[in-house]
Every structure is written in structure tokens, then in C-alpha cells.
Amino acid sequence: MIFYERIPVRLRLAVGHAIWMALLFIGMGISVFKLVETNLNDSVNATLISSARAIRKARFTGDSFQHADKNTVLQEMLKNPAYLEQLSGNRVVRPIAQIINISGRVHSKTDNVSATLPVTPKALSRAENGLSTIETFTLKDNAPLRQVTMPVMQVGHFTGDLIQVGASLRHTEDTLAGLILILWVVLPFVLLVSILFGYALTTSALKPVKDISKTAEKISVDQLHLRLPVPLASDELRDLSIGFNKLLARLEDSVHRLRRFTADVSHELRTPLAVIRGEAELALRKPRPAESYCISLQTVEKEACHMTSIVEDLLLLARAESNSVAVTWESIGMDIFLAELVRSIHPIFQQHQVTLEVVETFHEAPFTCAPGYLALALKNILINAAKHSEPDSKVVFRVYKELGDGMIAFSVQDYGEGIPEKDLGYIFDSFFRSDTARNRFSGGVGIGLSLAKALVKLHGGVISVQSKLNVGTVFTAKIKMREGMV
Ligand SMILES: Nc1ncnc2c1ncn2[C@@H]1O[C@H](COP(=O)(O)OP(=O)(O)O)[C@@H](O)[C@H]1O
Ligand SMILES: [Mg+2]
């Protein structure tokens, strides 16, 4: 098997093709041979029988025998070499004939009978029953002899005379030997042609694969815009190329996002670092009163905290996305979970003067989750809703069990500014912020939603969003019910 796998596909197909052709050819050769052999045999037998019948007829009914000794006349006729040819109508099979009686006396025979034609006991016993016998003998140094022994009957009784017509099978054997020779000569030729043809055919059929692999070799992280050639014929190779091209497009997009992410991280961290440095330089420029240092250090602390929170969020995001975050699953009552969540975001809602309305129709307590991470994900969504709502509006937070797939759904609806349609595809990307007036002052760095998405995914779930500009937004996070719960 391993050996087989080492053989190149092209050769495998070519040899497979050749083997198949050879089997076909051998099968056809055998059939043709059998057909010709049967045909020749039948023809020889038919010739012999018809000759014997003709002689029998001449022996008894021929006009030429009316007045003369029938045997003598027949003898004369058999002596004429053209006679049997004429009788048998066959120029190729040259029959020999004799009329012999049961005691072995030859009445008449053709000239070309060198030895006496054999009379076997079997032929004799069949003759007594009025039956003809066809036999084949191999005479010394000679080709096999096919012979028919036909009894001469009179009024339904065996007269004791036998008509024997024989013919050498040399011609038949020569023909068959010639046929075998032709088949043996043609076979290697057929094999060679089919190997060459199969090889050329598979080479040309596999050309698109070669083209694809040539292009594939050129593709690297820096050349992700390259695409594989798509063959014109709609077949598996075309599907393969199209599939690969889609994969490349996704990879290109991922690499693009990754690069932007790196650039964004550097950018986000550069601003607080610049503030810290500027503050420190300013403080060190000349001696200052203690309060001044205190104020500078407060600024430094604030920026450092900001940086810490960015770095911590990023770290958690990276871990959640690579599934390497340590999760402790807990069974918790929905009421307790929601109460704690609402308590933690209450100050922010108050600050934005937005009311939070909780509608809970999930009555199957408790449920299993990683409470800290799930709460963080929902907090990010809820705080966004508060930040993007007008003062004195409300945010509706619904918790329910999805009927179709049995997931737990948390939906957050606000009646705020909404998200431009062109941005909808990007809001879950790290560092993405819609360019709205509110965003410019919100101070968020754009990690909130990507973190929420990763944390919900950790719970085997997804987040979806629906939004209409100046009407409002609904974020829905669905998580899977874990086994052994509810
Ligand atoms: N409820 C919402 N209404 C309008 N825009 C929103 C809402 N939630 C998120 N967005 C948009 O999605 C962007 C990404 O959100 P997020 O990842 O939480 O970043 P951040 O809150 O730090 O800006 C936001 O900048 C904002 O433009
Ligand atoms: Mg946010």
C-alpha cells in the first residue's frame, strides 16, 4: 500500500489505464480466437459431412452408375482431384475420401489417401445404428486429421459399407496460429500506446493542478492578494480553486485585521504614554511645591490606570479568543446573577440619566455559566447602550429562553443614535469606533464589543446586532445551556 502511494498519480492512472486496456484486449482476443476456431471447425465439419453425403448420393442414385459397376465409376471419380473440391465447394479444405467395407476392404478411394483412413470401434458401433461419427486423429508427423465416417444404409439397414471423408486440419491450425501471432504482436503495441496515451492524457488533465500549485507557491503573507487560476471547465478542480480563493480572501481579511489591530494597540498606548512622559518632564523641569507634584502624579496614575485597563482587556481578549482562559463554571440563580449585574452598572446609567428596564422571563433557575466573564460581556453591551442613549430615555434588558434552539438569550435594546449601516460589519473588531460625535468624547478605545463577543463565544454562543440610525439598537447575546443544568 505504501509502495502504491509512492507512485506518481500520472503513472498510476496511465498504468491503470494500460492494465484495463490489456485486460480488454486479452478478453477480446480470446473471444475472437474462440469464435474463429469454432467457425473453422464448423466449416470443416460441414464440408466433410456434405462431401460424404454427396458421395453416398452418387454411389446409389447417380445416373452415371446405372449401367456400370458403381464402385469402379466412383473410383474413377474419386481419382479426379477436382471432384471432391467440387463436391465440397471448398478450395481450402482439400478432403480425402474412401469407401470401405466393414471387413476393411477399400472399394474406392481418392488418390491423395496415403495411408488407410482409420475405422474406430466407436465409429463402427455408431454406424451399425445408422449414425455418422466425426473424429479427430493425430497421424504421425502430420497435422491432425478430421474425419467423418458415414454408414451406407439400404432400406433402413446398414449395408456394411462406410463412406469416410477426411481432411487435414493443417490449414485451420495455421490460421489459428497466425491469429495468435497477430494478437501477441498487437498486444504490446496496444499496451505501449495506451500507457503513452494515458500518460499524456493525465498530464494534460492534471495541468490545472500544476498551475494551481505554481501560484500557491508564490503566495505568502505579503502576497495574500494573489489568487489561484480558476479552470474554465466546471469540475472538481474548479471547485478546489474557488474554495482556495475563498480561503485566501478570508486569510487576507484576517491578516489585514491583525495588522490594523497591532497598529491600533500601539496607537492607543502611545497617547497615555505621551501624557505620562510630558507630565513627568514638566514636573522635573524646575523645583515645584508639593501640591504640584501631587497633581502630576495623579495624572500619571490616571493614565497608567487607563493603560492597565486597555492591556488587561487585550490580554483577556487574546486568551478568550485562543480559548486559553481559565474558566470556572458555576451554577447560579438567574435572579442573583441579574441583580449583581444591574447593581454594578447602576452608577453609569445614573450618570447618563438613562433608565434600565429588566424584563426577565427565564424562570428555570439556576443556570450554568462563568459568571464573571458573562457579566463582563453583558456589562460592555449595557454600558454601550447607556452611552449611546439620550438622557431620560430607557434601555430594555430582556432575558428569555429561545424556543427554537433552547439557548438563553440576553437582549439589550436602546432608543439611541443607532449605528451606521456601513459600520455594522466592523463594530465587533477591536479598536473599532464609529465616527460619531458621541464617540469622540466617550473615551472608549473600542475593545468592549470584541471582548463581549469572545466571552459569549466562550459560552458557546453568539452576539448579533440590529440597528437603525436615530431609532435605536438591539444587541442579542445567546449562550448555550450547559449540560447538567436546568
Ligand atoms: N448601543 C450602541 N449604539 C450605537 N453605537 C454603538 C452601540 N454599541 C456599540 N456601538 C458602536 O460600536 C463601537 C464599538 O463599541 P465598543 O467595542 O464597545 O467600543 P467603545 O465602547 O470603546 O467605543 C462604538 O464605538 C460605537 O460606535
Ligand atoms: Mg464599549
Coordinates of C-alpha atoms and ligand atoms in Angstrom, one line a residue:
M1 CA 0.0 0.0 0.0
I2 CA 2.8 2.4 1.0
F3 CA 4.6 1.4 -2.2
Y4 CA 1.5 2.1 -4.2
E5 CA 1.2 5.6 -2.6
R6 CA 4.7 6.4 -3.7
I7 CA 3.8 6.0 -7.4
P8 CA 3.1 9.4 -9.0
V9 CA -0.6 9.8 -9.8
R10 CA 0.1 10.3 -13.5
L11 CA 1.9 6.9 -13.7
R12 CA -0.8 5.3 -11.6
L13 CA -3.5 6.4 -13.9
A14 CA -1.5 5.6 -17.1
V15 CA -0.6 2.1 -15.8
G16 CA -4.2 1.5 -14.6
H17 CA -5.5 2.6 -17.9
A18 CA -3.0 0.3 -19.7
I19 CA -3.9 -2.7 -17.5
W20 CA -7.5 -2.1 -18.2
M21 CA -6.8 -1.9 -21.9
A22 CA -4.7 -5.1 -21.8
L23 CA -7.5 -7.0 -20.0
L24 CA -10.0 -5.7 -22.5
F25 CA -7.7 -6.6 -25.4
I26 CA -6.9 -10.1 -24.0
G27 CA -10.7 -10.7 -23.4
M28 CA -11.5 -9.6 -26.9
G29 CA -8.5 -11.6 -28.3
I30 CA -9.8 -14.8 -26.5
S31 CA -13.3 -14.2 -27.8
V32 CA -12.1 -13.6 -31.4
F33 CA -9.9 -16.7 -31.2
K34 CA -12.7 -18.9 -29.9
L35 CA -15.1 -17.5 -32.5
V36 CA -12.7 -18.2 -35.4
E37 CA -11.7 -21.6 -34.0
T38 CA -15.4 -22.7 -33.7
N39 CA -16.2 -21.2 -37.1
L40 CA -13.3 -23.0 -38.8
N41 CA -14.1 -26.3 -37.1
D42 CA -17.8 -26.0 -38.0
S43 CA -16.9 -25.2 -41.6
V44 CA -14.5 -28.2 -41.8
N45 CA -17.2 -30.5 -40.3
A46 CA -19.9 -29.2 -42.6
T47 CA -17.6 -29.7 -45.6
L48 CA -16.8 -33.2 -44.6
I49 CA -20.4 -34.1 -44.0
S50 CA -21.7 -32.6 -47.1
S51 CA -18.9 -34.3 -49.2
A52 CA -19.8 -37.7 -47.6
R53 CA -23.5 -37.1 -48.3
A54 CA -22.7 -36.2 -51.9
I55 CA -20.6 -39.4 -52.3
R56 CA -23.3 -41.5 -50.8
K57 CA -25.9 -40.0 -53.1
A58 CA -23.6 -40.6 -56.1
R59 CA -23.0 -44.1 -55.0
F60 CA -26.7 -45.0 -55.2
T61 CA -28.6 -42.6 -57.2
G62 CA -26.1 -41.1 -59.6
D63 CA -27.1 -41.6 -63.3
S64 CA -23.5 -42.4 -64.1
F65 CA -23.8 -45.6 -62.1
Q66 CA -26.9 -47.0 -63.8
H67 CA -25.0 -49.4 -66.1
A68 CA -21.5 -49.7 -64.8
D69 CA -20.0 -51.1 -61.7
K70 CA -20.8 -48.4 -59.3
N71 CA -17.6 -48.8 -57.4
T72 CA -15.4 -48.6 -60.5
V73 CA -17.1 -45.4 -61.7
L74 CA -16.8 -43.9 -58.2
Q75 CA -13.2 -45.0 -58.1
E76 CA -12.7 -43.1 -61.4
M77 CA -14.4 -40.1 -60.0
L78 CA -12.5 -40.0 -56.7
K79 CA -9.3 -40.2 -58.7
N80 CA -10.1 -36.8 -60.2
P81 CA -8.7 -34.3 -57.7
A82 CA -11.2 -31.6 -58.7
Y83 CA -14.1 -33.9 -57.9
L84 CA -14.0 -33.6 -54.1
E85 CA -13.3 -29.9 -54.4
Q86 CA -16.3 -29.6 -56.5
L87 CA -18.3 -31.7 -54.1
S88 CA -17.3 -29.8 -51.0
G89 CA -17.4 -26.5 -52.7
N90 CA -14.3 -25.6 -50.6
R91 CA -11.0 -24.9 -52.2
V92 CA -9.1 -24.5 -48.9
V93 CA -10.1 -27.8 -47.2
R94 CA -8.9 -30.5 -49.6
P95 CA -10.8 -33.6 -48.4
I96 CA -9.7 -37.1 -49.0
A97 CA -12.3 -39.9 -49.2
Q98 CA -12.6 -43.7 -49.3
I99 CA -15.4 -46.2 -49.4
I100 CA -14.5 -49.1 -47.2
N101 CA -16.5 -52.1 -46.1
I102 CA -16.8 -53.5 -42.6
S103 CA -14.2 -56.1 -43.2
G104 CA -11.6 -53.5 -44.1
R105 CA -11.7 -53.8 -47.9
V106 CA -11.4 -50.5 -49.6
H107 CA -13.7 -50.3 -52.6
S108 CA -12.5 -47.0 -53.9
K109 CA -10.6 -44.0 -52.7
T110 CA -9.1 -40.7 -53.7
D111 CA -5.5 -40.6 -54.8
N112 CA -4.4 -38.5 -52.1
V113 CA -5.1 -41.0 -49.3
S114 CA -1.6 -42.2 -48.5
A115 CA -2.5 -44.5 -45.5
T116 CA -5.8 -46.1 -44.9
L117 CA -8.2 -43.9 -43.0
P118 CA -8.7 -45.5 -39.6
V119 CA -12.0 -47.0 -38.6
T120 CA -12.5 -46.9 -34.9
P121 CA -14.8 -49.3 -32.9
K122 CA -16.8 -46.3 -31.8
A123 CA -17.5 -45.2 -35.4
L124 CA -18.4 -48.8 -36.3
S125 CA -20.9 -49.3 -33.5
R126 CA -22.5 -45.9 -34.3
A127 CA -22.6 -46.9 -38.0
E128 CA -24.5 -50.0 -37.1
N129 CA -27.1 -47.8 -35.6
G130 CA -27.1 -45.7 -38.8
L131 CA -25.2 -42.8 -37.2
S132 CA -22.3 -40.8 -38.6
T133 CA -19.3 -40.1 -36.4
I134 CA -16.9 -37.1 -36.5
E135 CA -13.4 -37.8 -35.0
T136 CA -10.1 -36.1 -34.9
F137 CA -6.8 -38.1 -35.1
T138 CA -3.2 -37.1 -34.9
L139 CA -1.3 -39.1 -37.5
K140 CA 2.4 -39.5 -37.3
D141 CA 4.4 -36.4 -38.4
N142 CA 1.3 -34.9 -39.7
A143 CA -1.3 -32.3 -38.9
P144 CA -4.4 -33.6 -37.1
L145 CA -6.9 -35.3 -39.3
R146 CA -10.6 -34.6 -39.0
Q147 CA -12.7 -37.5 -40.4
V148 CA -16.4 -38.3 -40.8
T149 CA -17.5 -41.9 -41.0
M150 CA -20.9 -42.3 -42.6
P151 CA -22.7 -45.6 -42.9
V152 CA -24.2 -46.6 -46.2
M153 CA -27.8 -47.6 -45.4
Q154 CA -30.3 -49.5 -47.5
V155 CA -34.0 -49.6 -46.6
G156 CA -33.0 -48.6 -43.0
H157 CA -30.3 -51.3 -42.7
F158 CA -26.6 -50.9 -42.6
T159 CA -25.1 -52.4 -45.7
G160 CA -21.6 -52.9 -44.3
D161 CA -20.1 -50.1 -46.4
L162 CA -18.7 -47.0 -44.9
I163 CA -18.0 -43.7 -46.6
Q164 CA -15.1 -41.9 -45.0
V165 CA -14.2 -38.3 -45.8
G166 CA -11.2 -36.8 -44.0
A167 CA -9.3 -33.5 -44.2
S168 CA -6.1 -32.3 -42.7
L169 CA -6.6 -29.6 -40.0
R170 CA -3.3 -28.0 -41.0
H171 CA -5.0 -25.1 -42.6
T172 CA -7.2 -24.5 -39.6
E173 CA -4.2 -24.8 -37.3
D174 CA -2.1 -22.4 -39.4
T175 CA -4.9 -19.9 -39.4
L176 CA -5.3 -20.1 -35.6
A177 CA -1.5 -19.9 -35.1
G178 CA -1.4 -16.9 -37.3
L179 CA -4.2 -15.3 -35.4
I180 CA -2.4 -15.9 -32.1
L181 CA 0.8 -14.4 -33.5
I182 CA -1.1 -11.3 -34.6
L183 CA -2.7 -11.0 -31.2
W184 CA 0.7 -11.4 -29.4
V185 CA 2.3 -8.8 -31.7
V186 CA -0.5 -6.3 -31.3
L187 CA -0.8 -6.7 -27.5
P188 CA 2.5 -5.0 -26.6
F189 CA 1.8 -2.3 -29.1
V190 CA -1.7 -1.7 -27.6
L191 CA -0.1 -1.6 -24.2
L192 CA 2.6 0.8 -25.2
V193 CA 0.1 3.1 -26.9
S194 CA -2.3 3.0 -24.0
I195 CA 0.5 3.8 -21.5
L196 CA 1.7 6.7 -23.6
F197 CA -1.8 7.9 -24.3
G198 CA -2.9 7.5 -20.7
Y199 CA 0.2 9.4 -19.5
A200 CA -0.3 12.2 -22.0
L201 CA -4.0 12.4 -21.1
T202 CA -3.4 12.5 -17.3
T203 CA -0.6 15.0 -17.8
S204 CA -2.9 17.4 -19.7
A205 CA -5.8 16.7 -17.2
L206 CA -3.5 17.5 -14.3
K207 CA -2.1 20.7 -15.8
P208 CA -4.5 22.9 -13.9
V209 CA -3.3 21.3 -10.7
K210 CA 0.3 22.2 -11.7
D211 CA -0.8 25.8 -12.4
I212 CA -2.6 25.9 -9.1
S213 CA 0.5 24.7 -7.1
K214 CA 2.8 27.0 -9.0
T215 CA 0.7 30.0 -8.0
A216 CA 0.2 28.6 -4.5
E217 CA 4.0 28.6 -4.1
K218 CA 4.1 32.3 -4.7
I219 CA 1.5 33.1 -2.1
S220 CA 2.9 34.3 1.2
V221 CA 1.7 36.7 4.0
D222 CA 2.9 39.6 1.9
Q223 CA 1.3 38.2 -1.3
L224 CA -2.1 37.4 0.0
H225 CA -3.8 39.4 -2.7
L226 CA -2.8 36.7 -5.2
R227 CA -5.5 34.3 -6.3
L228 CA -5.3 30.8 -7.9
P229 CA -6.2 30.4 -11.5
V230 CA -9.8 29.1 -11.9
P231 CA -10.1 26.4 -14.6
L232 CA -12.8 27.1 -17.2
A233 CA -14.4 23.6 -17.0
S234 CA -16.8 23.3 -14.2
D235 CA -15.3 20.3 -12.4
E236 CA -13.7 19.4 -9.1
L237 CA -10.5 21.3 -9.9
R238 CA -12.6 24.5 -10.4
D239 CA -14.3 23.9 -7.1
L240 CA -10.9 23.4 -5.5
S241 CA -9.6 26.7 -6.9
I242 CA -12.7 28.6 -5.9
G243 CA -12.6 27.1 -2.4
F244 CA -8.9 28.0 -2.1
N245 CA -9.5 31.5 -3.3
K246 CA -12.3 32.0 -0.8
L247 CA -9.9 30.7 1.9
L248 CA -7.3 33.2 0.7
A249 CA -9.8 36.0 0.8
R250 CA -10.6 35.2 4.4
L251 CA -7.0 34.9 5.3
E252 CA -6.2 38.2 3.7
D253 CA -9.0 39.8 5.7
S254 CA -7.8 38.2 8.9
V255 CA -4.2 39.3 8.3
H256 CA -5.4 42.8 7.4
R257 CA -7.4 43.0 10.7
L258 CA -4.5 41.6 12.6
R259 CA -2.2 44.3 11.2
R260 CA -4.7 47.0 11.9
F261 CA -5.0 45.6 15.4
T262 CA -1.3 45.9 16.1
A263 CA -1.2 49.4 14.7
D264 CA -4.2 50.3 16.9
V265 CA -2.7 48.9 20.0
S266 CA 0.4 50.9 19.6
H267 CA -1.6 53.9 18.8
E268 CA -3.9 53.5 21.9
L269 CA -0.9 53.0 24.2
R270 CA 1.1 55.8 22.7
T271 CA -1.3 58.5 23.8
P272 CA -1.3 57.8 27.6
L273 CA 2.5 57.2 27.5
A274 CA 3.0 60.6 25.9
V275 CA 0.8 62.2 28.6
I276 CA 2.8 60.4 31.3
R277 CA 6.1 61.5 29.8
G278 CA 5.0 65.1 29.3
E279 CA 3.7 65.3 32.8
A280 CA 6.9 63.9 34.2
E281 CA 9.1 66.2 32.1
L282 CA 7.1 69.2 33.1
A283 CA 7.3 68.3 36.8
L284 CA 11.1 67.8 36.6
R285 CA 11.8 71.0 34.8
K286 CA 12.2 73.1 37.9
P287 CA 11.5 72.7 41.7
R288 CA 7.8 72.9 42.4
P289 CA 5.6 72.9 45.5
A290 CA 4.5 69.6 46.8
E291 CA 0.9 70.0 45.6
S292 CA 2.1 70.4 42.0
Y293 CA 3.9 67.1 42.2
C294 CA 0.8 65.6 43.7
I295 CA -1.3 66.8 40.8
S296 CA 1.3 65.5 38.3
L297 CA 1.4 62.1 40.0
Q298 CA -2.4 61.9 39.9
T299 CA -2.4 62.5 36.2
V300 CA 0.3 59.8 35.8
E301 CA -1.7 57.4 37.9
K302 CA -4.9 58.1 35.9
E303 CA -3.1 57.4 32.6
A304 CA -1.4 54.4 34.0
C305 CA -4.8 53.0 35.1
H306 CA -6.2 53.7 31.7
M307 CA -3.3 51.8 30.1
T308 CA -3.6 49.0 32.6
S309 CA -7.3 48.6 31.7
I310 CA -6.5 48.5 28.0
V311 CA -3.7 46.0 28.5
E312 CA -5.9 43.8 30.8
D313 CA -8.8 43.9 28.3
L314 CA -6.4 42.9 25.5
L315 CA -4.9 40.2 27.5
L316 CA -8.3 38.7 28.3
L317 CA -9.4 39.1 24.7
A318 CA -6.3 37.3 23.4
R319 CA -6.8 34.5 25.9
A320 CA -10.6 34.2 25.3
E321 CA -10.0 34.2 21.5
S322 CA -7.4 31.4 21.8
N323 CA -9.5 29.5 24.3
S324 CA -6.8 29.6 26.9
V325 CA -8.6 31.5 29.5
A326 CA -9.2 29.6 32.8
V327 CA -12.9 29.2 33.3
T328 CA -14.7 28.2 36.4
W329 CA -18.2 27.1 35.5
E330 CA -20.8 27.8 38.2
S331 CA -24.4 27.1 38.7
I332 CA -26.1 30.3 39.6
G333 CA -29.7 31.6 40.0
M334 CA -30.7 34.0 37.3
D335 CA -32.2 36.4 39.8
I336 CA -28.9 36.6 41.8
F337 CA -26.9 37.0 38.6
L338 CA -29.0 39.8 37.2
A339 CA -29.3 41.6 40.5
E340 CA -25.5 41.7 40.8
L341 CA -25.1 42.8 37.2
V342 CA -27.7 45.6 37.4
R343 CA -26.1 46.8 40.7
S344 CA -22.7 47.1 39.1
I345 CA -23.8 49.2 36.1
H346 CA -26.3 51.3 38.0
P347 CA -23.9 54.3 38.6
I348 CA -23.2 54.5 34.9
F349 CA -26.9 54.5 33.9
Q350 CA -27.5 57.1 36.6
Q351 CA -24.6 59.2 35.2
H352 CA -26.2 59.2 31.7
Q353 CA -29.7 59.6 33.2
V354 CA -30.9 56.5 31.4
T355 CA -33.4 54.1 33.0
L356 CA -32.8 50.4 32.8
E357 CA -35.8 48.2 32.5
V358 CA -35.2 44.5 33.1
V359 CA -37.7 42.0 31.7
E360 CA -36.9 38.5 32.8
T361 CA -39.0 35.6 31.5
F362 CA -36.3 33.0 32.2
H363 CA -37.9 31.1 35.1
E364 CA -35.7 28.0 35.0
A365 CA -33.1 28.7 37.7
P366 CA -30.3 28.1 38.2
F367 CA -28.2 28.1 35.0
T368 CA -24.5 27.4 34.5
C369 CA -22.0 30.0 33.3
A370 CA -18.7 31.6 34.1
P371 CA -20.5 34.5 36.0
G372 CA -17.6 36.9 36.0
Y373 CA -17.0 36.7 32.2
L374 CA -20.7 36.6 31.2
A375 CA -21.3 39.6 33.4
L376 CA -18.4 41.4 31.8
A377 CA -19.7 40.7 28.3
L378 CA -23.2 41.9 29.2
K379 CA -21.8 44.9 31.1
N380 CA -20.0 46.1 28.0
I381 CA -23.2 45.9 25.9
L382 CA -25.3 47.6 28.6
I383 CA -22.8 50.4 29.1
N384 CA -22.6 51.0 25.4
A385 CA -26.4 51.2 25.3
A386 CA -26.4 53.8 28.1
K387 CA -23.5 55.8 26.5
H388 CA -25.3 56.0 23.1
S389 CA -28.8 56.9 24.5
E390 CA -30.2 60.3 25.0
P391 CA -30.7 61.4 28.6
D392 CA -34.1 60.4 30.1
S393 CA -34.5 57.6 27.6
K394 CA -34.6 53.9 28.6
V395 CA -32.8 50.7 27.8
V396 CA -34.7 47.5 27.9
F397 CA -32.8 44.4 29.0
R398 CA -34.7 41.2 28.3
V399 CA -33.7 37.7 29.4
Y400 CA -35.5 34.7 28.0
K401 CA -35.2 31.2 26.8
E402 CA -35.0 30.8 23.0
L403 CA -37.8 28.5 21.9
G404 CA -36.1 27.1 18.8
D405 CA -32.6 26.1 19.9
G406 CA -33.1 26.2 23.7
M407 CA -30.4 28.9 24.2
I408 CA -30.6 31.6 26.9
A409 CA -30.9 35.0 25.2
F410 CA -30.0 38.4 26.7
S411 CA -31.1 41.3 24.6
V412 CA -30.3 44.9 25.1
Q413 CA -32.5 47.4 23.3
D414 CA -31.8 51.2 23.3
Y415 CA -33.5 54.0 21.6
G416 CA -30.4 56.0 20.9
E417 CA -28.4 57.2 17.9
G418 CA -28.0 53.8 16.3
I419 CA -25.1 52.5 14.2
P420 CA -24.5 53.5 10.6
E421 CA -25.1 50.5 8.3
K422 CA -21.6 50.7 6.8
D423 CA -20.1 50.2 10.3
L424 CA -22.3 47.2 11.3
G425 CA -19.8 44.7 10.0
Y426 CA -16.9 46.2 12.0
I427 CA -18.2 47.0 15.4
F428 CA -17.0 43.7 16.8
D429 CA -13.5 44.4 15.6
S430 CA -11.0 45.5 18.3
F431 CA -10.4 49.3 18.4
F432 CA -13.2 50.0 16.0
R433 CA -15.3 53.0 16.9
S434 CA -18.0 54.6 14.7
D435 CA -17.1 58.1 13.9
T436 CA -20.0 59.7 15.7
A437 CA -19.9 62.9 17.8
R438 CA -20.6 61.0 20.9
N439 CA -17.7 58.6 20.3
R440 CA -15.3 61.4 20.1
F441 CA -15.9 62.3 23.8
S442 CA -16.7 58.8 25.2
G443 CA -13.1 57.9 25.7
G444 CA -13.8 54.2 24.9
V445 CA -11.0 52.5 22.9
G446 CA -13.2 50.1 21.1
I447 CA -12.4 46.8 22.7
G448 CA -15.7 46.4 24.6
L449 CA -17.7 44.6 21.9
S450 CA -14.8 42.4 20.7
L451 CA -14.3 41.3 24.2
A452 CA -18.0 40.7 24.7
K453 CA -18.1 38.6 21.5
A454 CA -15.1 36.5 22.6
L455 CA -16.6 35.9 26.1
V456 CA -20.0 35.0 24.7
K457 CA -18.3 32.6 22.3
L458 CA -16.6 31.1 25.4
H459 CA -20.1 30.2 26.5
G460 CA -20.8 28.5 23.1
G461 CA -22.8 31.4 22.0
V462 CA -23.0 34.4 19.6
I463 CA -23.9 38.0 19.6
S464 CA -26.0 39.6 16.9
V465 CA -26.9 43.2 16.3
Q466 CA -29.8 45.1 14.6
S467 CA -29.6 48.8 14.4
K468 CA -31.3 51.7 12.7
L469 CA -29.8 55.2 12.7
N470 CA -31.5 57.6 15.1
V471 CA -34.0 54.9 16.0
G472 CA -32.1 52.5 18.2
T473 CA -30.1 49.4 18.5
V474 CA -30.7 45.8 19.8
F475 CA -27.8 43.6 20.8
T476 CA -28.7 40.0 21.4
A477 CA -26.3 37.6 23.1
K478 CA -27.3 34.0 23.2
I479 CA -25.4 31.4 25.2
K480 CA -25.7 27.6 25.2
M481 CA -27.3 25.9 28.1
R482 CA -24.6 23.7 29.5
E483 CA -25.2 20.1 30.4
G484 CA -26.3 19.1 33.9
M485 CA -28.1 22.4 34.3
V486 CA -31.7 23.5 34.4
Ligands
LIG1 N1 -25.8 50.7 21.6 C1 -25.0 51.3 20.6 N2 -25.5 52.3 19.9 C2 -24.7 52.9 19.0 N3 -23.5 52.6 18.6 C3 -22.9 51.5 19.4 C4 -23.6 50.9 20.4 N4 -22.9 49.9 20.9 C5 -21.7 50.0 20.2 N5 -21.7 51.0 19.3 C6 -20.6 51.3 18.3 O1 -19.7 50.3 18.3 C7 -18.4 50.8 18.6 C8 -17.6 49.7 19.3 O2 -18.1 49.5 20.6 P1 -17.1 49.1 21.7 O3 -16.3 47.9 21.2 O4 -17.9 48.8 22.9 O5 -16.1 50.3 21.8 P2 -16.2 51.6 22.7 O6 -17.4 51.5 23.5 O7 -14.9 51.6 23.4 O8 -16.3 52.7 21.7 C9 -18.6 52.0 19.4 O9 -17.6 52.9 19.2 C10 -19.9 52.6 18.7 O10 -19.6 53.3 17.6
MG2 MG -17.9 50.0 24.7

